[in-house]
Short mmCIF file of C-alpha atoms and ligand atoms in Angstrom, two decimals:
data_model
loop_
_atom_site.label_atom_id
_atom_site.label_comp_id
_atom_site.label_asym_id
_atom_site.label_seq_id
_atom_site.Cartn_x
_atom_site.Cartn_y
_atom_site.Cartn_z
CA MET A 1 36.78 -27.02 39.67
CA ARG A 2 34.48 -24.92 37.56
CA GLU A 3 32.79 -26.62 34.59
CA ALA A 4 33.30 -24.98 31.23
CA VAL A 5 32.57 -25.31 27.53
CA LEU A 6 35.02 -24.35 24.79
CA SER A 7 33.98 -23.14 21.30
CA ILE A 8 36.45 -23.60 18.50
CA ASN A 9 36.34 -22.05 15.03
CA ALA A 10 39.30 -23.28 13.00
CA GLY A 11 40.27 -21.76 9.66
CA SER A 12 43.27 -22.27 7.40
CA SER A 13 45.62 -19.94 9.26
CA SER A 14 43.74 -19.19 12.46
CA ILE A 15 41.87 -20.81 15.34
CA LYS A 16 39.34 -18.61 17.14
CA PHE A 17 38.07 -19.76 20.50
CA ALA A 18 35.82 -18.75 23.36
CA LEU A 19 35.65 -20.30 26.81
CA PHE A 20 32.44 -20.18 28.85
CA GLY A 21 32.10 -21.13 32.51
CA LEU A 22 28.82 -22.69 33.65
CA GLY A 23 26.88 -20.63 36.18
CA THR A 24 23.58 -21.24 37.92
CA ASP A 25 21.13 -23.18 35.73
CA ASP A 26 23.93 -23.75 33.24
CA ALA A 27 24.07 -20.05 32.29
CA LEU A 28 27.09 -19.48 30.05
CA GLU A 29 29.46 -16.93 31.52
CA ALA A 30 32.19 -15.66 29.19
CA ILE A 31 35.60 -16.37 30.75
CA SER A 32 37.85 -15.60 27.83
CA ALA A 33 38.07 -15.44 24.08
CA GLY A 34 40.88 -15.13 21.63
CA LYS A 35 42.67 -16.57 18.67
CA ILE A 36 45.78 -18.12 17.32
CA GLU A 37 46.64 -16.32 14.11
CA GLY A 38 49.38 -16.71 11.56
CA ILE A 39 49.45 -20.53 11.55
CA GLY A 40 51.93 -21.49 8.84
CA SER A 41 53.81 -18.18 9.02
CA SER A 42 54.35 -16.48 12.40
CA PRO A 43 51.90 -17.95 14.92
CA HIS A 44 50.58 -15.67 17.64
CA PHE A 45 48.22 -16.61 20.50
CA ILE A 46 46.21 -14.05 22.40
CA ALA A 47 43.45 -14.55 24.98
CA ARG A 48 41.39 -11.81 26.61
CA ASP A 49 38.92 -11.82 29.46
CA ALA A 50 35.30 -10.71 29.09
CA ALA A 51 36.33 -7.07 29.70
CA GLY A 52 38.92 -7.23 26.91
CA ARG A 53 42.00 -7.39 29.16
CA VAL A 54 44.84 -9.55 27.84
CA LEU A 55 45.09 -12.76 29.88
CA ALA A 56 47.79 -14.51 27.89
CA GLU A 57 49.88 -13.91 24.83
CA ARG A 58 52.50 -16.00 23.11
CA ARG A 59 54.45 -16.12 19.83
CA TRP A 60 56.18 -19.02 18.13
CA GLU A 61 59.08 -18.92 15.69
CA ASP A 62 58.29 -22.25 14.03
CA PRO A 63 56.07 -21.86 10.92
CA SER A 64 55.78 -25.64 10.50
CA LEU A 65 53.62 -26.08 13.62
CA GLY A 66 50.12 -27.31 12.74
CA HIS A 67 46.65 -27.18 14.28
CA GLU A 68 47.51 -30.10 16.65
CA ALA A 69 50.29 -28.23 18.42
CA PHE A 70 48.18 -25.13 18.93
CA LEU A 71 45.10 -26.98 20.11
CA ASP A 72 47.21 -28.86 22.62
CA ASP A 73 48.52 -25.56 23.88
CA LEU A 74 45.08 -23.97 23.98
CA LEU A 75 43.61 -26.91 25.89
CA SER A 76 46.43 -26.89 28.44
CA TRP A 77 45.83 -23.20 28.90
CA THR A 78 42.10 -23.77 29.58
CA ASP A 79 43.07 -26.35 32.25
CA THR A 80 45.37 -24.01 34.10
CA GLY A 81 45.84 -20.49 32.75
CA ALA A 82 42.15 -19.67 32.31
CA GLY A 83 41.20 -20.23 35.90
CA SER A 84 41.37 -24.00 36.30
CA CYS A 85 38.36 -25.10 34.32
CA ARG A 86 37.12 -28.61 33.77
CA LEU A 87 35.90 -28.86 30.20
CA VAL A 88 32.60 -30.76 29.90
CA GLY A 89 32.26 -30.11 26.18
CA ILE A 90 34.09 -28.77 23.14
CA GLY A 91 31.99 -27.33 20.33
CA HIS A 92 33.38 -26.98 16.83
CA ARG A 93 32.16 -24.76 14.05
CA VAL A 94 31.86 -26.92 10.95
CA VAL A 95 31.18 -25.13 7.72
CA HIS A 96 29.34 -27.93 5.90
CA GLY A 97 26.81 -30.43 7.19
CA GLY A 98 25.51 -31.31 3.72
CA VAL A 99 21.89 -32.49 3.55
CA GLU A 100 22.60 -35.03 6.26
CA PHE A 101 23.16 -32.81 9.31
CA GLY A 102 20.35 -30.42 10.19
CA SER A 103 21.29 -30.00 13.85
CA PRO A 104 24.41 -30.22 16.04
CA GLU A 105 25.94 -33.70 16.29
CA LEU A 106 28.10 -35.48 18.82
CA LEU A 107 31.42 -36.13 17.11
CA THR A 108 31.63 -39.90 16.94
CA LYS A 109 33.97 -41.76 14.60
CA GLN A 110 31.05 -42.24 12.15
CA VAL A 111 30.14 -38.55 12.16
CA ILE A 112 33.76 -37.54 11.56
CA GLU A 113 33.91 -39.95 8.61
CA ALA A 114 30.67 -38.50 7.22
CA LEU A 115 32.08 -34.96 7.57
CA ALA A 116 35.27 -35.98 5.75
CA LYS A 117 33.10 -37.08 2.80
CA LEU A 118 31.77 -33.50 2.59
CA VAL A 119 35.27 -32.01 2.05
CA PRO A 120 34.74 -31.68 -1.74
CA LEU A 121 31.76 -29.38 -1.02
CA ALA A 122 33.90 -26.98 1.06
CA PRO A 123 37.54 -27.71 0.21
CA LEU A 124 38.81 -24.38 1.56
CA HIS A 125 37.22 -24.74 5.01
CA GLN A 126 36.12 -28.26 5.92
CA PRO A 127 39.66 -29.77 6.06
CA HIS A 128 40.69 -27.18 8.69
CA ASN A 129 37.54 -27.78 10.74
CA LEU A 130 38.31 -31.51 10.63
CA ALA A 131 41.97 -31.01 11.51
CA ALA A 132 40.92 -29.17 14.68
CA ILE A 133 38.31 -31.80 15.55
CA ILE A 134 40.78 -34.64 15.17
CA ALA A 135 43.44 -32.78 17.16
CA ALA A 136 41.00 -31.93 19.98
CA LYS A 137 39.70 -35.52 20.10
CA MET A 138 43.27 -36.80 20.40
CA ALA A 139 44.14 -34.28 23.09
CA ARG A 140 40.91 -34.71 25.13
CA PRO A 141 39.46 -38.16 24.30
CA GLY A 142 37.27 -38.09 27.42
CA VAL A 143 35.52 -34.79 26.66
CA LEU A 144 32.31 -34.81 24.58
CA GLN A 145 32.76 -32.90 21.36
CA VAL A 146 30.05 -31.49 19.15
CA ALA A 147 29.89 -30.24 15.56
CA CYS A 148 27.74 -27.16 14.90
CA PHE A 149 27.06 -26.53 11.23
CA ASP A 150 26.95 -23.29 9.28
CA THR A 151 24.54 -24.88 6.82
CA ALA A 152 22.06 -26.42 9.31
CA PHE A 153 19.90 -23.35 10.00
CA HIS A 154 18.95 -23.22 6.31
CA GLN A 155 17.52 -26.72 6.21
CA THR A 156 14.05 -25.23 6.73
CA GLN A 157 14.18 -23.58 3.29
CA PRO A 158 11.40 -24.75 0.98
CA PRO A 159 12.63 -27.04 -1.84
CA VAL A 160 12.20 -24.31 -4.46
CA ALA A 161 14.76 -22.12 -2.66
CA THR A 162 17.35 -24.91 -2.73
CA ARG A 163 17.36 -25.59 -6.49
CA PHE A 164 19.54 -24.47 -9.36
CA ALA A 165 17.93 -24.62 -12.79
CA ILE A 166 20.13 -27.46 -13.98
CA PRO A 167 19.12 -31.11 -14.64
CA GLN A 168 17.72 -33.16 -11.74
CA ALA A 169 20.70 -35.52 -11.65
CA PHE A 170 22.97 -32.70 -10.48
CA PHE A 171 20.57 -31.84 -7.66
CA GLN A 172 20.50 -35.48 -6.61
CA ALA A 173 24.32 -35.39 -6.58
CA GLY A 174 24.24 -32.56 -4.02
CA ILE A 175 24.64 -29.56 -6.34
CA ARG A 176 22.07 -27.32 -4.69
CA ARG A 177 21.81 -24.21 -2.57
CA TYR A 178 22.82 -24.88 1.05
CA GLY A 179 23.43 -21.43 2.55
CA PHE A 180 25.98 -20.46 5.22
CA HIS A 181 26.42 -18.16 8.25
CA GLY A 182 23.72 -20.31 9.87
CA LEU A 183 25.22 -20.10 13.37
CA SER A 184 25.10 -16.33 13.22
CA TYR A 185 21.50 -16.34 11.95
CA GLU A 186 20.42 -18.81 14.61
CA TYR A 187 21.96 -16.59 17.28
CA VAL A 188 20.19 -13.53 15.80
CA ALA A 189 16.86 -15.40 15.59
CA ASN A 190 17.13 -16.53 19.25
CA THR A 191 18.10 -13.06 20.46
CA LEU A 192 15.29 -11.46 18.47
CA GLU A 193 12.82 -13.90 20.00
CA GLN A 194 13.84 -12.66 23.45
CA LEU A 195 13.99 -8.95 22.54
CA ASP A 196 10.96 -8.65 20.33
CA PRO A 197 8.78 -11.77 19.96
CA LYS A 198 6.38 -9.97 17.63
CA MET A 199 9.10 -9.05 15.15
CA ALA A 200 10.69 -12.51 15.53
CA GLY A 201 7.37 -14.10 14.62
CA GLY A 202 7.10 -12.02 11.44
CA ARG A 203 9.01 -11.65 8.16
CA VAL A 204 12.59 -10.58 8.78
CA VAL A 205 15.68 -10.06 6.64
CA ALA A 206 18.89 -10.49 8.64
CA ALA A 207 22.03 -8.96 7.14
CA HIS A 208 25.30 -10.56 8.28
CA LEU A 209 27.79 -8.03 6.93
CA GLY A 210 31.36 -8.92 7.88
CA ASN A 211 34.36 -9.97 5.80
CA GLY A 212 32.01 -12.66 4.57
CA ALA A 213 28.54 -11.28 3.94
CA SER A 214 25.11 -12.71 3.32
CA LEU A 215 21.41 -12.10 3.91
CA CYS A 216 18.86 -14.50 5.34
CA ALA A 217 15.09 -14.33 4.93
CA MET A 218 13.45 -15.60 8.12
CA ALA A 219 9.75 -16.29 8.55
CA GLY A 220 8.82 -16.89 12.18
CA GLY A 221 12.51 -17.30 13.04
CA ARG A 222 13.18 -19.96 10.39
CA SER A 223 15.31 -19.57 7.29
CA ILE A 224 13.29 -19.65 4.08
CA ASP A 225 15.89 -18.19 1.72
CA THR A 226 19.45 -16.89 1.81
CA THR A 227 21.94 -15.29 -0.56
CA MET A 228 24.79 -17.79 -0.25
CA GLY A 229 24.23 -20.98 -2.19
CA PHE A 230 26.36 -24.00 -3.05
CA THR A 231 29.38 -22.20 -1.65
CA ALA A 232 30.06 -19.12 0.44
CA LEU A 233 31.00 -17.32 -2.78
CA ASP A 234 27.44 -16.59 -3.89
CA GLY A 235 25.21 -13.61 -3.16
CA LEU A 236 26.58 -10.34 -1.81
CA MET A 237 29.86 -8.68 -2.66
CA MET A 238 32.27 -9.35 0.25
CA GLY A 239 35.70 -8.27 1.52
CA THR A 240 37.61 -10.23 -1.10
CA ARG A 241 34.89 -12.47 -2.63
CA CYS A 242 32.91 -11.48 -5.69
CA GLY A 243 29.43 -12.68 -4.69
CA ALA A 244 26.95 -13.61 -7.41
CA ILE A 245 28.53 -13.46 -10.84
CA ASP A 246 27.32 -14.55 -14.25
CA PRO A 247 28.72 -18.11 -14.58
CA GLY A 248 29.51 -17.19 -18.19
CA VAL A 249 32.31 -14.97 -16.86
CA ILE A 250 34.05 -18.02 -15.44
CA LEU A 251 33.75 -19.91 -18.72
CA TYR A 252 35.10 -16.88 -20.58
CA LEU A 253 38.09 -16.53 -18.24
CA GLN A 254 38.97 -20.20 -18.62
CA GLN A 255 38.21 -20.68 -22.30
CA GLN A 256 39.22 -17.31 -23.79
CA LYS A 257 41.74 -15.99 -21.28
CA GLY A 258 43.42 -19.31 -20.54
CA MET A 259 43.06 -19.02 -16.77
CA SER A 260 43.31 -22.27 -14.83
CA SER A 261 40.60 -23.23 -12.36
CA GLU A 262 43.05 -22.45 -9.51
CA GLU A 263 43.64 -18.97 -10.91
CA VAL A 264 39.90 -18.35 -11.25
CA GLU A 265 39.38 -19.62 -7.69
CA HIS A 266 42.04 -17.25 -6.38
CA LEU A 267 40.53 -14.35 -8.35
CA LEU A 268 36.98 -14.93 -7.10
CA TYR A 269 37.80 -15.73 -3.45
CA GLU A 270 40.85 -13.59 -2.73
CA ARG A 271 41.14 -10.73 -5.23
CA SER A 272 37.56 -9.62 -5.77
CA GLY A 273 34.86 -7.93 -3.70
CA LEU A 274 35.74 -4.67 -1.93
CA LEU A 275 39.44 -5.33 -2.50
CA GLY A 276 39.06 -6.02 -6.21
CA VAL A 277 36.84 -3.05 -6.99
CA SER A 278 38.74 -0.54 -4.83
CA GLY A 279 42.19 -1.87 -5.65
CA LEU A 280 43.02 -0.72 -2.11
CA SER A 281 41.60 -2.92 0.61
CA GLY A 282 38.95 -5.49 1.47
CA ASP A 283 38.41 -3.80 4.82
CA MET A 284 35.32 -1.59 4.95
CA ARG A 285 36.75 0.68 7.64
CA GLU A 286 39.78 1.47 5.46
CA LEU A 287 37.60 2.16 2.44
CA GLN A 288 35.34 4.50 4.40
CA ALA A 289 38.41 6.39 5.58
CA SER A 290 39.74 6.74 2.04
CA GLU A 291 38.94 9.59 -0.31
CA GLN A 292 39.90 7.73 -3.45
CA ALA A 293 37.18 7.40 -6.08
CA SER A 294 37.70 3.63 -6.34
CA ALA A 295 37.02 3.24 -2.60
CA CYS A 296 33.71 5.10 -2.97
CA GLU A 297 32.87 2.96 -5.98
CA ALA A 298 33.48 -0.24 -4.00
CA VAL A 299 31.31 0.98 -1.09
CA GLU A 300 28.56 2.05 -3.49
CA LEU A 301 28.53 -1.36 -5.16
CA PHE A 302 28.49 -3.14 -1.79
CA VAL A 303 25.45 -1.11 -0.68
CA TYR A 304 23.71 -1.55 -4.03
CA ARG A 305 24.17 -5.31 -3.93
CA VAL A 306 22.86 -5.60 -0.34
CA ALA A 307 19.74 -3.55 -1.17
CA ARG A 308 19.11 -5.44 -4.40
CA GLU A 309 19.40 -8.86 -2.76
CA ALA A 310 17.31 -7.69 0.20
CA GLY A 311 14.58 -6.76 -2.29
CA ALA A 312 14.71 -10.29 -3.69
CA LEU A 313 14.37 -11.79 -0.21
CA VAL A 314 11.41 -9.52 0.57
CA SER A 315 9.79 -11.12 -2.45
CA SER A 316 10.59 -14.61 -1.09
CA LEU A 317 8.99 -13.57 2.21
CA GLY A 318 5.96 -11.92 0.58
CA GLY A 319 6.60 -8.68 2.50
CA LEU A 320 8.76 -7.43 5.33
CA ASP A 321 8.27 -6.62 9.02
CA GLY A 322 11.83 -6.25 10.22
CA LEU A 323 15.44 -5.82 9.17
CA VAL A 324 18.42 -6.79 11.37
CA PHE A 325 22.02 -5.73 10.89
CA THR A 326 24.81 -7.84 12.36
CA ALA A 327 28.58 -8.69 12.11
CA GLY A 328 31.52 -6.27 11.75
CA ILE A 329 30.08 -3.85 9.20
CA GLY A 330 26.43 -4.30 10.18
CA GLU A 331 27.15 -3.69 13.87
CA ASN A 332 29.68 -0.89 13.54
CA SER A 333 29.04 1.22 10.46
CA PRO A 334 26.17 3.71 10.76
CA THR A 335 27.04 5.03 7.30
CA ILE A 336 26.61 1.70 5.56
CA ARG A 337 23.39 0.98 7.48
CA ALA A 338 22.01 4.40 6.49
CA LEU A 339 22.95 3.95 2.83
CA ILE A 340 21.32 0.51 2.67
CA CYS A 341 18.20 1.75 4.45
CA ARG A 342 17.94 4.71 2.09
CA ARG A 343 17.81 2.33 -0.86
CA LEU A 344 15.11 0.32 0.94
CA ALA A 345 12.97 3.37 1.80
CA TRP A 346 10.39 2.22 -0.79
CA LEU A 347 9.41 -0.48 1.71
CA GLY A 348 8.20 2.19 4.14
CA LEU A 349 11.43 1.92 6.08
CA GLU A 350 12.73 4.98 7.86
CA ILE A 351 15.65 5.21 10.24
CA ASP A 352 16.28 7.54 13.14
CA ALA A 353 19.61 9.23 12.31
CA GLU A 354 20.61 9.68 15.95
CA ALA A 355 19.75 6.14 17.01
CA ASN A 356 21.63 4.82 13.97
CA GLU A 357 24.70 6.91 14.77
CA GLU A 358 24.71 5.52 18.32
CA GLY A 359 24.18 1.96 17.12
CA ALA A 360 21.08 1.71 19.34
CA PRO A 361 19.29 -1.67 19.50
CA THR A 362 16.43 -0.21 17.39
CA ILE A 363 17.36 2.31 14.71
CA SER A 364 14.03 2.80 12.91
CA THR A 365 11.66 5.68 13.69
CA ALA A 366 8.32 5.11 15.42
CA ALA A 367 6.60 5.87 12.10
CA SER A 368 8.65 3.34 10.11
CA ARG A 369 6.59 0.43 8.72
CA ILE A 370 9.64 -1.81 9.14
CA THR A 371 11.47 -2.20 12.46
CA VAL A 372 15.23 -2.01 11.97
CA ARG A 373 17.49 -3.45 14.65
CA VAL A 374 21.20 -3.93 15.30
CA ILE A 375 21.98 -7.23 17.03
CA PRO A 376 25.63 -8.08 17.72
CA THR A 377 26.19 -11.68 16.66
CA ASP A 378 27.96 -14.25 18.83
CA GLU A 379 28.55 -17.48 16.97
CA GLU A 380 30.88 -18.79 19.68
CA ARG A 381 28.16 -18.49 22.32
CA LEU A 382 25.66 -20.24 20.07
CA ILE A 383 28.15 -23.09 19.56
CA ALA A 384 28.66 -23.33 23.33
CA MET A 385 24.88 -23.32 23.96
CA ARG A 386 24.26 -26.11 21.46
CA THR A 387 27.25 -28.08 22.72
CA LEU A 388 26.05 -27.86 26.30
CA ASP A 389 22.54 -29.00 25.23
CA LEU A 390 24.01 -32.19 23.75
CA VAL A 391 26.37 -32.74 26.69
CA ARG A 392 23.46 -32.56 29.16
CA GLN A 393 21.24 -34.81 27.00
CA ASN A 394 24.05 -37.33 26.84
CA GLN A 395 24.55 -37.23 30.61
CA GLU A 396 20.79 -37.77 31.17
CA LEU A 397 20.82 -40.74 28.78
CA ARG A 398 23.72 -42.28 30.67
CA VAL A 399 21.94 -41.87 34.00
CA ALA A 400 18.75 -43.36 32.55
P1 ADP B 501 34.61 -11.84 9.89
O1 ADP B 501 33.66 -12.16 8.77
O2 ADP B 501 36.04 -12.08 9.53
O3 ADP B 501 34.19 -12.37 11.26
P2 ADP B 501 33.84 -9.25 10.95
O4 ADP B 501 32.43 -9.63 11.25
O5 ADP B 501 34.74 -8.96 12.10
O6 ADP B 501 34.54 -10.26 9.98
O7 ADP B 501 33.78 -7.94 10.01
C1 ADP B 501 34.94 -7.36 9.50
C2 ADP B 501 34.52 -6.15 8.67
O8 ADP B 501 33.86 -5.22 9.54
C3 ADP B 501 35.70 -5.42 8.05
O9 ADP B 501 35.38 -5.03 6.72
C4 ADP B 501 35.83 -4.20 8.94
O10 ADP B 501 36.39 -3.10 8.29
C5 ADP B 501 34.36 -3.94 9.24
N1 ADP B 501 34.22 -3.01 10.37
C6 ADP B 501 34.52 -3.22 11.68
N2 ADP B 501 34.32 -2.07 12.37
C7 ADP B 501 33.88 -1.14 11.50
C8 ADP B 501 33.51 0.25 11.58
N3 ADP B 501 33.54 0.87 12.73
N4 ADP B 501 33.11 0.87 10.46
C9 ADP B 501 33.09 0.22 9.27
N5 ADP B 501 33.43 -1.07 9.12
C10 ADP B 501 33.82 -1.74 10.21
#
């Protein structure tokens, strides 16, 4: 039976997964990927092979089914439906590792308890990550399971980049800048190291522009600053999240407009960003297809905010050698890349219109002082790689 590793990324209403078979020298070969969507309403499971062909699809009528039921189903499917694999490891995306976890961890009882203590730092995400971990541990107690953290990549930030200008006691209590999207940035940093070691060794801004969006300043492949902070609400404008906002606005909404903290939360996470400004959609593709003035305004603000924050990160880096675009918008929208690059032309950055239109791996001209690349991210593969590392280390320890 072929050995395999499963990556799981569990959210409130969805579970994304990717299954990798182990080839020669433990090379990860994509077998299938997919998701269960609509948990809590009308659940739908779909799995595709590496070429995008549908391997399995299923719908359920019961909205009360939870993460446990779906994970059980998914794991049974990996045993049989996906080509009779034997799972040697399950890797879980975990949004918050706090200050404690700077690298992937085997999910022992103690680690799970420590992760549960971090729920107040990420109440919208961490409980769902934990629900999936607990369900997968119950369903496959014999398989090693690993937590891979979205925050961990940013642990190399210098102390000054982690502070808010509030009294020390708050910092000691964990109110500091953590940063997120770390699995995506680690994948980008690794890929860049293989593609272009010179650029990877220099000063790079990576732009993860998806529904969630952030920038990361990397020096020699390590994070030294990032736009998301205490939560994934900070920094850039996103699909439905506001990004950085004067904290006085929140006080005003609560104190003068009588909004509850739940209402403010809903406003800032769900009704803002591209959706809030356009009044139409939080989906960049839809906004680019629209001719309404408010759609253009939302796109303009998105671009402005990316360029402005990128300028700040160039300052953190003390200069810039390379820029990388990744995630849904960064990988697929030549228009947005061109608009951002135009605003950053003062850095000596120039893009090749044709290469940009094609989404070529390098989209800057030969004369550009900054190399601009497009690198498709693959957080699931990174999770599988890190999971397999820990599985093999554990096996070696047992033999020794
Ligand atoms: P998530 O953060 O949920 O993983 P993605 O990385 O898939 O999101 O990014 C989703 C965003 O990418 C959406 O705003 C979508 O409209 C945008 N996107 C995908 N393809 C294109 C495209 N061809 N042009 C513009 N935007 C695109």
